[in-house]
Coordinates of C-alpha atoms and ligand atoms in Angstrom, one line a residue:
Chain A
R1 CA -16.1 24.9 34.2
R2 CA -18.1 24.5 31.5
I3 CA -21.6 22.7 30.9
I4 CA -21.2 19.7 28.8
T5 CA -24.0 19.7 26.3
R6 CA -25.8 16.6 25.0
R7 CA -24.4 16.8 21.7
D8 CA -20.8 16.6 22.7
P9 CA -19.6 13.1 23.1
Q10 CA -21.7 12.5 19.8
L11 CA -19.9 15.0 17.9
L12 CA -16.6 14.1 19.4
E13 CA -17.4 10.2 18.2
E14 CA -18.3 11.8 14.7
I15 CA -14.7 13.8 14.5
E16 CA -12.9 10.7 15.9
E17 CA -14.4 8.9 12.8
V18 CA -13.1 11.3 10.4
L19 CA -9.6 11.4 11.9
Y20 CA -9.2 7.7 12.1
E21 CA -10.9 7.3 8.7
G22 CA -8.3 9.8 7.3
D23 CA -5.5 7.4 8.6
L24 CA -4.4 9.9 11.1
G25 CA -3.5 6.9 13.5
V26 CA -4.3 6.3 17.4
E27 CA -1.8 8.4 18.7
L28 CA -2.8 11.8 17.3
T29 CA -6.5 11.2 17.1
E30 CA -6.5 10.3 20.8
N31 CA -4.2 13.6 21.3
I32 CA -6.6 15.7 19.4
L33 CA -9.6 14.2 21.3
E34 CA -8.0 15.1 24.6
E35 CA -7.8 18.7 23.8
L36 CA -10.7 18.9 22.4
R37 CA -12.5 17.7 25.5
K38 CA -11.1 21.0 27.1
I39 CA -12.7 23.3 24.8
P40 CA -16.2 24.4 23.7
P41 CA -17.5 22.6 20.4
E42 CA -17.8 25.7 18.6
K43 CA -14.2 25.8 18.8
Y44 CA -13.1 22.0 17.8
M45 CA -12.9 22.7 14.0
D46 CA -10.6 25.3 14.5
R47 CA -8.3 23.6 16.7
I48 CA -8.0 20.5 15.1
K49 CA -7.0 22.3 12.0
E50 CA -4.5 24.5 13.8
I51 CA -3.0 21.3 15.6
L52 CA -2.8 19.6 12.2
I53 CA -1.4 22.3 10.3
S54 CA 1.0 23.5 12.7
I55 CA 2.7 20.0 12.7
L56 CA 3.0 20.1 9.1
E57 CA 4.4 23.8 8.7
G58 CA 6.7 23.0 11.7
V59 CA 9.1 21.7 9.5
E60 CA 11.5 24.0 7.2
V61 CA 12.2 23.2 3.7
K62 CA 15.7 23.2 3.3
E63 CA 16.8 23.6 -0.3
K64 CA 20.2 22.8 -1.4
E65 CA 22.1 24.1 -4.3
G66 CA 24.4 22.0 -6.5
K67 CA 25.3 21.6 -10.1
P68 CA 24.3 19.1 -10.5
R69 CA 21.6 19.4 -8.1
V70 CA 21.5 15.3 -7.2
W71 CA 18.0 14.0 -6.2
M72 CA 17.6 10.6 -4.6
F73 CA 14.4 8.8 -4.6
V74 CA 13.5 5.9 -2.2
G75 CA 10.8 4.0 -0.6
V76 CA 8.9 0.5 -0.5
N77 CA 7.5 -1.3 -3.4
G78 CA 5.0 0.2 -5.8
V79 CA 4.5 3.6 -4.2
G80 CA 5.4 5.4 -7.1
K81 CA 9.0 6.4 -6.9
T82 CA 9.9 6.2 -11.0
T83 CA 6.6 8.1 -12.1
T84 CA 7.1 10.8 -9.4
I85 CA 10.6 11.2 -11.0
G86 CA 8.9 11.6 -14.2
K87 CA 6.9 14.2 -12.9
I88 CA 9.7 16.2 -11.1
G89 CA 11.6 15.8 -14.2
K90 CA 8.8 17.6 -16.0
M91 CA 8.4 20.4 -13.4
L92 CA 12.3 21.2 -13.7
R93 CA 12.3 21.1 -17.5
K94 CA 9.6 23.7 -17.2
E95 CA 11.7 25.9 -15.4
G96 CA 14.4 25.5 -18.1
K97 CA 16.7 23.0 -16.5
R98 CA 18.7 20.4 -18.0
V99 CA 17.6 17.1 -16.5
L100 CA 19.2 13.6 -16.3
F101 CA 17.7 10.6 -15.2
A102 CA 19.8 7.8 -13.7
A103 CA 18.1 4.5 -13.8
C104 CA 19.6 2.6 -10.6
D105 CA 16.7 0.4 -10.5
T106 CA 18.6 -2.6 -11.9
Y107 CA 16.6 -5.4 -10.1
R108 CA 13.0 -5.3 -11.1
T109 CA 12.0 -6.0 -14.6
G110 CA 10.9 -3.6 -16.8
A111 CA 12.4 -0.8 -14.4
Q112 CA 14.9 0.6 -17.0
E113 CA 12.6 0.5 -19.7
Q114 CA 9.8 2.2 -17.9
L115 CA 12.0 5.3 -16.7
K116 CA 13.5 5.4 -20.3
I117 CA 10.1 6.2 -21.5
W118 CA 9.6 8.8 -18.9
A119 CA 12.8 10.5 -20.0
E120 CA 11.7 10.8 -23.5
R121 CA 8.1 12.0 -22.3
V122 CA 9.6 15.1 -20.4
G123 CA 12.8 15.6 -22.6
A124 CA 15.4 14.7 -20.0
D125 CA 18.6 12.9 -20.6
I126 CA 19.1 9.0 -19.2
V127 CA 21.9 6.9 -18.0
L128 CA 20.5 3.5 -18.3
S129 CA 22.1 0.3 -17.1
Q130 CA 21.9 -3.4 -17.1
Y131 CA 19.8 -5.7 -14.6
G132 CA 22.0 -7.0 -12.3
A133 CA 24.4 -4.1 -12.6
D134 CA 25.6 -3.0 -9.0
P135 CA 23.3 0.6 -8.5
G136 CA 26.2 2.4 -6.8
A137 CA 28.1 2.2 -10.0
V138 CA 25.3 3.4 -11.9
A139 CA 24.7 6.3 -9.7
F140 CA 28.6 7.1 -9.8
D141 CA 28.4 7.2 -14.0
A142 CA 25.3 9.0 -13.6
Y143 CA 26.8 11.7 -11.7
E144 CA 30.2 11.7 -14.0
A145 CA 27.8 12.0 -17.1
A146 CA 25.7 14.9 -15.2
L147 CA 29.1 16.7 -14.4
H148 CA 30.5 15.9 -18.1
R149 CA 27.2 17.0 -19.8
G150 CA 26.6 20.3 -17.9
M151 CA 23.3 19.1 -16.2
D152 CA 21.3 21.0 -13.6
E153 CA 19.7 18.4 -11.9
L154 CA 20.6 14.3 -11.5
L155 CA 17.3 12.2 -10.6
I156 CA 18.2 9.0 -9.3
D157 CA 15.8 6.4 -9.3
T158 CA 15.9 3.3 -7.2
A159 CA 14.5 -0.2 -6.8
G160 CA 11.4 -0.3 -4.6
R161 CA 12.4 -2.2 -1.0
L162 CA 10.9 -3.0 2.2
H163 CA 12.7 -1.3 5.4
T164 CA 12.6 -4.4 6.9
K165 CA 15.1 -6.0 4.4
H166 CA 18.3 -5.3 6.0
P167 CA 20.5 -5.9 2.7
L168 CA 18.6 -3.6 0.8
M169 CA 18.7 -1.0 3.0
E170 CA 22.3 -1.2 3.2
E171 CA 22.5 -1.3 -0.7
M172 CA 20.6 1.8 -1.0
K173 CA 23.0 3.5 2.0
K174 CA 25.7 2.5 -0.4
I175 CA 24.1 4.5 -3.4
K176 CA 24.2 7.6 -1.1
R177 CA 27.8 7.2 0.0
V178 CA 29.3 6.7 -4.0
L179 CA 27.3 10.0 -4.6
S180 CA 28.6 11.7 -1.4
K181 CA 32.2 10.6 -2.2
K182 CA 31.8 12.3 -5.6
N183 CA 30.3 15.2 -4.0
P184 CA 30.0 15.9 0.1
D185 CA 26.8 18.1 -0.6
A186 CA 25.2 15.2 -2.8
P187 CA 22.8 13.8 -2.6
H188 CA 21.3 17.4 -2.2
E189 CA 17.6 15.7 -2.0
I190 CA 16.5 12.6 -0.6
V191 CA 13.1 12.1 -0.9
L192 CA 10.8 9.3 0.5
V193 CA 8.1 8.3 -1.5
V194 CA 5.0 7.4 0.3
D195 CA 2.0 5.9 -1.1
G196 CA -1.1 7.7 -0.1
T197 CA -3.3 4.9 0.6
T198 CA -0.8 3.7 3.2
G199 CA -2.1 3.3 6.7
Q200 CA 0.2 3.2 9.8
N201 CA 3.1 1.4 8.4
A202 CA 4.2 4.5 6.6
L203 CA 5.6 5.7 10.3
N204 CA 7.8 2.4 10.0
Q205 CA 8.8 3.0 6.7
A206 CA 9.7 7.2 7.4
K207 CA 11.5 6.3 10.5
S208 CA 13.7 3.4 8.9
F209 CA 14.4 5.2 5.7
H210 CA 15.4 8.6 7.8
E211 CA 17.6 6.8 10.1
A212 CA 19.4 4.9 7.1
L213 CA 19.7 8.2 4.6
G214 CA 18.6 11.3 6.6
L215 CA 15.6 12.5 4.4
S216 CA 15.2 15.8 3.2
G217 CA 11.6 15.4 1.7
I218 CA 8.6 13.4 1.5
V219 CA 6.3 13.0 -1.8
L220 CA 2.9 11.6 -0.8
T221 CA 1.5 9.8 -4.1
K222 CA -1.7 8.6 -5.2
L223 CA -4.1 11.4 -3.5
D224 CA -6.3 11.2 -6.3
G225 CA -7.7 8.4 -5.1
T226 CA -10.1 8.3 -2.0
A227 CA -7.3 7.9 0.4
K228 CA -6.3 11.2 2.7
G229 CA -3.1 10.5 3.4
G230 CA -3.5 11.5 7.2
I231 CA -0.4 9.1 8.1
V232 CA 1.9 12.0 7.0
V233 CA 1.0 14.2 9.8
H234 CA 2.0 11.6 12.1
V235 CA 5.3 10.9 10.1
V236 CA 6.3 14.7 9.8
K237 CA 5.6 14.9 13.6
E238 CA 8.1 12.0 14.2
I239 CA 11.0 12.2 12.0
G240 CA 10.7 16.5 11.2
V241 CA 10.8 16.1 7.6
P242 CA 8.6 18.3 5.2
V243 CA 6.2 16.7 2.5
R244 CA 7.1 18.7 -0.7
Y245 CA 4.9 17.7 -3.2
I246 CA 1.7 15.6 -3.9
G247 CA 1.0 13.0 -6.5
V248 CA -2.5 13.1 -7.8
G249 CA -2.5 10.9 -10.9
E250 CA -0.5 8.9 -13.3
G251 CA 0.5 12.0 -15.8
E252 CA 3.2 14.2 -16.3
D253 CA 1.6 17.0 -14.7
D254 CA -0.1 15.3 -11.7
L255 CA 2.1 16.7 -9.3
I256 CA 1.4 19.8 -7.0
P257 CA 3.2 21.3 -4.2
F258 CA 2.2 20.4 -0.8
N259 CA 0.1 23.0 0.9
P260 CA -0.7 22.1 4.6
E261 CA -4.1 24.2 4.8
E262 CA -5.6 22.3 1.6
F263 CA -4.2 18.9 2.9
V264 CA -5.7 19.4 6.3
K265 CA -9.1 20.7 4.5
A266 CA -9.4 17.7 2.3
L267 CA -8.7 15.2 5.6
L268 CA -11.3 16.9 7.4
G269 CA -13.9 16.7 4.4
Chain B
G1 CA 3.1 -8.9 23.7
L2 CA -0.6 -9.7 23.2
T3 CA 0.4 -13.2 21.1
E4 CA 2.2 -14.8 24.0
K5 CA -0.9 -14.2 26.1
L6 CA -2.7 -15.5 23.2
E7 CA -0.9 -18.8 23.1
R8 CA -1.9 -19.9 26.9
A9 CA -5.5 -18.6 26.5
I10 CA -6.1 -21.1 23.6
N11 CA -6.0 -24.2 25.4
F12 CA -7.9 -24.6 28.6
F13 CA -11.6 -24.6 30.3
G14 CA -12.8 -23.8 33.6
K15 CA -16.0 -23.7 35.7
K16 CA -16.3 -20.7 37.9
G17 CA -17.9 -17.4 37.3
R18 CA -18.8 -15.3 34.1
L19 CA -17.2 -12.3 32.2
T20 CA -18.9 -9.1 33.2
P21 CA -19.5 -6.3 31.2
K22 CA -17.1 -4.3 33.0
D23 CA -14.1 -7.1 32.4
V24 CA -15.4 -7.0 28.4
K25 CA -15.0 -3.4 27.9
Q26 CA -11.7 -3.3 29.7
G27 CA -10.5 -6.0 27.5
L28 CA -12.0 -4.7 24.0
E29 CA -10.6 -1.3 24.6
E30 CA -6.9 -2.6 24.4
I31 CA -8.1 -5.0 21.4
R32 CA -9.7 -1.7 19.9
K33 CA -6.6 0.4 19.9
A34 CA -4.7 -2.8 18.3
L35 CA -6.7 -2.9 15.5
L36 CA -6.9 0.6 14.8
E37 CA -3.1 0.6 14.8
A38 CA -3.1 -2.7 12.6
D39 CA -5.0 -0.3 9.7
V40 CA -8.1 -2.3 10.4
N41 CA -11.2 0.2 9.3
Y42 CA -12.6 2.1 12.1
K43 CA -16.4 0.9 11.3
V44 CA -15.1 -2.4 10.8
V45 CA -13.5 -2.5 14.3
R46 CA -16.9 -0.8 15.8
E47 CA -18.7 -3.6 14.3
F48 CA -16.3 -6.0 15.5
I49 CA -15.9 -5.1 18.8
K50 CA -19.8 -4.9 19.6
M51 CA -19.9 -8.7 18.0
V52 CA -17.3 -9.8 20.4
E53 CA -18.7 -7.8 23.5
E54 CA -22.0 -9.5 22.9
E55 CA -20.5 -12.8 22.6
A56 CA -17.9 -12.5 25.5
T57 CA -20.1 -10.9 28.1
G58 CA -21.6 -13.6 30.1
E59 CA -19.0 -16.2 29.1
R60 CA -17.9 -18.8 31.3
V61 CA -14.6 -17.6 32.8
L62 CA -11.8 -19.7 32.2
K63 CA -9.4 -21.3 34.7
S64 CA -6.1 -19.6 35.2
F65 CA -6.8 -16.7 33.0
T66 CA -7.1 -13.3 33.5
P67 CA -10.4 -11.9 32.2
R68 CA -8.6 -10.0 29.7
E69 CA -6.4 -13.1 28.4
Q70 CA -9.8 -14.7 27.7
I71 CA -11.2 -12.0 25.8
L72 CA -8.2 -11.8 23.3
K73 CA -8.6 -15.6 23.0
I74 CA -12.3 -14.8 22.0
V75 CA -11.0 -12.0 19.7
Y76 CA -8.6 -14.2 18.1
E77 CA -11.0 -17.1 17.3
K78 CA -13.4 -14.4 16.2
L79 CA -10.8 -12.8 13.6
I80 CA -10.0 -16.5 12.3
E81 CA -13.7 -17.2 11.8
I82 CA -14.0 -13.9 10.0
L83 CA -10.9 -14.0 7.8
G84 CA -11.8 -17.4 6.7
K85 CA -10.1 -20.5 5.4
H86 CA -7.8 -21.1 2.5
E87 CA -10.0 -21.5 -0.5
P88 CA -8.3 -23.1 -3.8
L89 CA -9.0 -21.2 -7.2
K90 CA -11.7 -21.9 -8.9
L91 CA -10.3 -23.8 -12.2
S92 CA -13.7 -25.3 -13.8
R93 CA -13.6 -23.7 -17.5
S94 CA -11.3 -25.1 -20.1
P95 CA -9.0 -22.9 -20.4
S96 CA -9.6 -21.6 -16.7
P97 CA -9.3 -17.7 -16.7
I98 CA -7.8 -15.5 -14.0
I99 CA -8.2 -11.8 -14.3
L100 CA -6.0 -9.6 -11.8
L101 CA -7.4 -6.6 -10.5
G102 CA -6.5 -3.7 -8.2
L103 CA -5.3 -0.2 -7.3
Q104 CA -1.9 1.3 -9.0
G105 CA 1.3 -0.6 -7.5
S106 CA -0.4 -3.1 -5.4
G107 CA 1.3 -6.2 -7.2
K108 CA -0.5 -7.4 -9.9
T109 CA 2.1 -8.0 -12.5
T110 CA 4.3 -9.5 -10.3
T111 CA 1.2 -11.8 -8.6
A112 CA 0.6 -12.7 -12.4
V113 CA 3.4 -14.5 -12.8
K114 CA 3.6 -15.8 -9.6
L115 CA 0.3 -17.7 -10.0
A116 CA 1.6 -19.0 -13.0
Y117 CA 4.5 -20.4 -11.2
L118 CA 2.0 -21.9 -8.7
L119 CA -0.3 -23.5 -11.4
R120 CA 2.6 -25.0 -13.3
K121 CA 3.8 -26.7 -10.0
K122 CA 0.2 -27.9 -10.2
G123 CA 0.8 -29.4 -13.5
K124 CA -1.2 -26.7 -15.4
N125 CA 0.0 -24.9 -18.7
P126 CA -1.0 -21.2 -18.1
L127 CA -0.6 -18.3 -20.6
L128 CA 0.0 -15.1 -19.4
V129 CA -1.6 -12.1 -20.9
P130 CA -0.5 -8.3 -20.6
A131 CA -3.9 -6.7 -20.8
D132 CA -2.3 -3.4 -19.1
V133 CA -1.8 -1.5 -22.0
K134 CA -1.5 1.9 -19.9
R135 CA 1.5 1.6 -17.8
P136 CA 4.9 2.5 -19.5
A137 CA 6.8 -0.7 -20.1
A138 CA 4.2 -2.7 -18.5
F139 CA 4.5 -5.3 -21.5
E140 CA 8.2 -5.4 -21.0
Q141 CA 8.0 -6.0 -17.3
L142 CA 5.7 -9.1 -17.5
R143 CA 7.0 -10.5 -20.2
D144 CA 11.0 -10.4 -18.8
L145 CA 9.7 -11.6 -15.9
A146 CA 8.1 -14.8 -17.5
A147 CA 10.9 -15.3 -19.5
R148 CA 12.6 -15.8 -16.5
Y149 CA 11.0 -19.0 -16.2
D150 CA 9.9 -19.8 -19.7
F151 CA 6.3 -18.9 -19.1
P152 CA 4.5 -18.4 -22.3
V153 CA 3.2 -14.6 -22.8
Y154 CA 0.5 -13.7 -25.3
D155 CA 2.9 -11.1 -27.1
K156 CA 0.3 -9.3 -29.7
R157 CA 0.4 -5.8 -28.8
L158 CA -2.9 -4.0 -29.2
P159 CA -4.0 -0.6 -27.7
D160 CA -7.1 -1.7 -26.5
A161 CA -7.2 -4.1 -23.4
V162 CA -10.5 -5.5 -24.1
K163 CA -9.9 -6.6 -27.5
L164 CA -6.5 -7.9 -26.7
S165 CA -8.1 -10.1 -24.0
K166 CA -10.5 -11.4 -26.3
L167 CA -7.9 -12.4 -28.9
A168 CA -5.7 -14.2 -26.3
L169 CA -8.5 -15.9 -24.9
S170 CA -9.4 -17.5 -28.4
M171 CA -5.5 -18.3 -28.9
A172 CA -5.5 -19.9 -25.5
V173 CA -8.4 -21.9 -26.4
L174 CA -7.0 -22.8 -29.7
K175 CA -3.4 -23.8 -28.2
R176 CA -5.1 -25.3 -25.4
Y177 CA -3.8 -23.4 -22.4
D178 CA -5.4 -24.7 -19.0
V179 CA -5.1 -21.6 -17.4
V180 CA -5.1 -17.9 -18.7
I181 CA -3.8 -15.2 -16.2
F182 CA -4.8 -12.0 -17.2
D183 CA -2.8 -9.0 -16.0
T184 CA -4.5 -5.6 -16.2
A185 CA -3.8 -1.8 -15.4
G186 CA -3.8 -0.5 -12.0
R187 CA -6.9 1.6 -11.5
L188 CA -8.5 3.6 -9.1
H189 CA -11.9 2.2 -7.7
I190 CA -13.7 5.7 -8.6
D191 CA -12.0 6.0 -12.1
E192 CA -15.3 5.6 -14.0
E193 CA -13.7 4.9 -17.5
M194 CA -11.1 2.3 -15.9
I195 CA -13.7 0.9 -14.1
E196 CA -15.7 0.5 -17.1
E197 CA -12.8 -1.1 -18.9
A198 CA -12.3 -3.7 -16.2
R199 CA -16.0 -4.5 -16.9
K200 CA -15.6 -4.9 -20.4
I201 CA -12.6 -7.4 -19.7
R202 CA -15.1 -9.1 -17.4
D203 CA -17.6 -9.6 -19.8
T204 CA -15.5 -10.7 -22.6
V205 CA -13.4 -13.3 -20.6
N206 CA -15.8 -16.2 -19.1
Y207 CA -13.7 -15.8 -16.0
D208 CA -13.2 -18.7 -13.3
E209 CA -11.3 -16.2 -11.0
L210 CA -11.6 -12.5 -10.6
L211 CA -9.1 -11.6 -8.0
L212 CA -8.6 -8.0 -6.3
V213 CA -4.9 -7.5 -5.5
V214 CA -4.6 -5.5 -2.2
D215 CA -1.2 -4.2 -0.6
A216 CA -1.1 -5.4 2.8
M217 CA -0.1 -1.9 4.0
T218 CA -3.1 -0.2 2.7
G219 CA -5.0 1.7 5.4
Q220 CA -8.4 2.8 6.2
D221 CA -9.3 3.2 2.7
A222 CA -9.1 -0.4 2.0
V223 CA -12.8 -0.7 2.5
N224 CA -14.0 2.0 0.0
V225 CA -11.6 0.2 -2.7
A226 CA -13.1 -3.0 -1.9
R227 CA -16.7 -2.0 -1.6
E228 CA -16.4 0.0 -5.1
F229 CA -14.5 -3.1 -7.0
Q230 CA -17.0 -5.3 -5.7
E231 CA -20.3 -3.2 -6.3
K232 CA -18.7 -2.1 -9.5
V233 CA -16.8 -5.0 -11.1
G234 CA -17.8 -8.1 -8.9
I235 CA -14.5 -9.9 -7.4
T236 CA -14.3 -13.8 -6.5
G237 CA -11.4 -13.6 -4.1
V238 CA -8.7 -11.4 -3.0
I239 CA -4.4 -11.6 -3.1
L240 CA -2.9 -9.9 -0.3
T241 CA 0.7 -8.7 -1.0
K242 CA 3.8 -7.3 0.3
L243 CA 3.2 -9.3 3.5
D244 CA 6.9 -10.0 3.9
G245 CA 7.0 -6.3 5.4
D246 CA 6.2 -5.5 8.7
A247 CA 2.5 -3.9 7.9
R248 CA -0.1 -5.8 10.3
G249 CA -2.7 -6.4 7.4
G250 CA -5.8 -5.0 8.9
A251 CA -6.5 -3.9 5.7
A252 CA -7.7 -8.0 4.9
L253 CA -10.0 -7.8 7.7
S254 CA -11.8 -4.8 6.3
V255 CA -11.5 -6.2 2.6
R256 CA -13.0 -9.7 3.6
R257 CA -15.7 -7.9 5.9
I258 CA -17.0 -5.7 3.1
T259 CA -16.6 -8.2 0.1
G260 CA -17.3 -11.5 1.8
K261 CA -14.8 -13.0 -0.6
P262 CA -12.0 -15.0 0.2
I263 CA -8.5 -14.3 0.6
K264 CA -7.1 -17.0 -1.3
Y265 CA -3.1 -16.0 -1.6
I266 CA -0.7 -13.7 0.2
G267 CA 2.2 -12.3 -1.6
V268 CA 5.7 -12.6 0.7
G269 CA 8.4 -11.2 -1.7
E270 CA 9.4 -10.0 -5.1
K271 CA 10.5 -13.7 -6.7
V272 CA 8.1 -15.5 -8.4
E273 CA 8.4 -18.3 -5.8
D274 CA 7.0 -15.7 -3.0
L275 CA 3.3 -16.6 -3.0
E276 CA 1.6 -18.5 -0.3
E277 CA -1.6 -19.9 0.6
F278 CA -3.8 -17.5 3.0
H279 CA -4.3 -19.2 6.2
P280 CA -6.0 -16.9 8.7
E281 CA -4.2 -18.2 12.0
R282 CA -1.2 -16.4 11.0
L283 CA -2.6 -13.1 9.7
A284 CA -5.0 -12.9 12.8
S285 CA -1.9 -13.0 15.3
R286 CA -0.3 -10.3 13.1
I287 CA -3.3 -8.3 13.2
L288 CA -3.5 -8.5 16.9
G289 CA 0.4 -7.8 17.0
Ligands
GTP301 N1 -3.4 7.2 -9.5 C1 -2.5 7.3 -9.3 N2 -1.2 6.6 -9.4 C2 0.2 6.8 -9.8 C3 0.6 7.9 -8.4 N3 2.0 7.9 -8.9 C4 2.4 6.9 -9.5 N4 1.1 6.2 -9.9 C5 0.9 5.0 -10.2 O1 1.6 3.7 -9.2 C6 2.0 2.7 -10.0 C7 3.3 2.5 -9.5 O2 4.2 3.5 -9.9 P1 5.6 3.6 -9.9 O3 6.4 4.8 -10.6 O4 6.3 2.2 -10.9 O5 6.2 3.3 -8.7 P2 7.7 2.9 -8.0 O6 7.7 3.1 -6.6 O7 8.7 3.2 -9.2 O8 7.4 1.1 -8.1 P3 8.6 0.0 -7.8 O9 10.0 0.4 -8.6 O10 8.3 -1.1 -8.7 O11 8.9 0.2 -6.3 C8 2.1 3.0 -11.6 O12 0.7 2.3 -12.1 C9 1.8 4.5 -11.6 O13 1.3 5.2 -12.8 C10 -0.4 8.9 -8.5 O14 -0.2 9.8 -7.8 N5 -1.9 8.8 -8.5
GTP302 N1 8.5 -7.1 -1.3 C1 7.4 -7.5 -2.1 N2 7.5 -6.7 -3.2 C2 6.2 -7.1 -3.9 C3 5.2 -8.0 -3.8 N3 4.3 -8.1 -4.9 C4 4.9 -7.1 -5.4 N4 5.8 -6.3 -5.1 C5 6.8 -5.5 -5.6 O1 5.8 -4.2 -5.5 C6 6.1 -3.6 -6.8 C7 5.0 -3.0 -7.8 O2 4.6 -4.4 -8.3 P1 3.8 -4.5 -9.6 O3 3.4 -6.0 -9.8 O4 4.6 -3.9 -10.5 O5 2.4 -4.0 -9.1 P2 1.2 -3.7 -10.1 O6 0.0 -3.9 -9.5 O7 1.1 -4.4 -11.2 O8 1.5 -2.0 -10.6 P3 0.7 -1.2 -11.7 O9 0.6 -2.0 -12.8 O10 1.5 0.1 -11.8 O11 -0.6 -1.1 -11.1 C8 7.2 -4.1 -7.5 O12 8.5 -3.7 -7.1 C9 7.2 -5.8 -7.0 O13 8.6 -6.3 -7.1 C10 5.5 -9.0 -2.5 O14 4.5 -10.0 -2.2 N5 6.3 -8.5 -1.7
MG303 MG1 10.3 2.1 -10.0
MG304 MG1 1.4 -3.7 -13.2

């Protein structure tokens, strides 16, 4: 038995506010508050950290090897896929890798030009295409080019697509199939890019994309704003895919490896 | 789920009894969860629930509805009231300048062309101004999307968005365009340099509309974004994008509460035709799930 001090309900309400405003969501926030009601207030902070960090660390990162190692970037519209490819390209270039970008967004205007600028910025090669071309065909050509040119890394950019649009999800699955046909291990990395300002919808996105493709990692972008990205904890809990990097700006160096402790610290303010 | 019960609750009135505080508290607990799951900001939810609680307690009980359904009706009507009616674009100047602002990736460039399409359908002659000088291939993106429908685009490339906006506006006056739509770079509400650029564009252009473009899947942070843009730059209205997805769109309620400004249009797809007038009823049911 413990004595409930008068400051408990108020403290719990303050905690509730912080968790909700971090986009942790109803389910996780309620679960945490339930747990906190069983322990003394001095233990609150540590227990919250423990719960959140264990969820985020509870998934292992499996880095698949390949030559070329094929990365496929997917996600809904405007989240930062193309920019993230630029940043990861830069990171791989710094490791001395030979990097090829594939412009498989053949739909949105400016998409090809945008990726081309990123390739030039970071010293990556690029396979471009025409608007309206079949993205699977571009992926096929890009894989061939990667083999032919002895590339270490092939990064595939895809068009933004809402997970609720069945034909677009099917098109995306086809891109994956084309790559898997060229090499059963490919794509070695299937990365869902999630906008850090997104609320509960990130869960729907993650479930749909994971079900469609089988994700290997998540990149959470735009955490240089004021959003905390807490929904990613529920996402990790739900689909068991690790967060690999976070985007913290629009520049080529604005990508950092995901650190659960740092993330939770920032979430709790 | 809740929406079917809503449909029934809307239309009747009875005479017996009043809603007790207990009825109201129980009914609102479910609503509170729904609103939070819909991404309405925590503080906005708290204030909204309190508002409804005061209004609902002691209300006359409606015939053939459970207290829970009646509370839902009150919530639905309150949401509609807060979200506000559709308001048309203010187009009082000649030409009428419309500036689009917002976070990175919210849908400004696409929306700029959608607005041109909408305005041309209304008989206007719009000019598009690519005042995003930052993002790689932003110019090409706007130019090529506009080209599909033969919308004119100001094509002088300058490194300074403010100078560019000024020159574009002068040209629009000269060439007698009716509307000038300024697409700007995505920017964080906490990026002082970019907010200053937004202010300078605002001051350079004697605008009719300064619209905040917000992604419908935005979470709790919508209040911060809305408040900062409103306080630091000053907006006249909001466009909510990507409502063709399954995001509940609670950010709209937060933005409306914080800024007091009307949501004028909604983006419902990637095509230039995919812009609709905002009407609160549909968004209210969507938020309630
Ligand atoms: N502040 C900030 N902006 C970012 C970050 N990542 C991307 N952006 C910006 O977000 C906007 C959209 O980025 P893109 O890379 O075009 O996003 P996308 O997912 O490829 O978009 P679509 O291809 O249209 O679906 C651009 O203005 C980027 O500069 C980030 O980590 N922080
Ligand atoms: N499904 C859907 N996609 C949209 C909508 N509005 C914009 N998009 C898409 O969202 C992505 C981002 O749109 P942009 O117009 O580039 O966004 P932006 O605000 O100009 O981005 P920045 O200039 O980088 O800040 C693109 O893939 C668009 O096609 C919409 O209403 N529905
Ligand atoms: Mg892209
Ligand atoms: Mg843009």
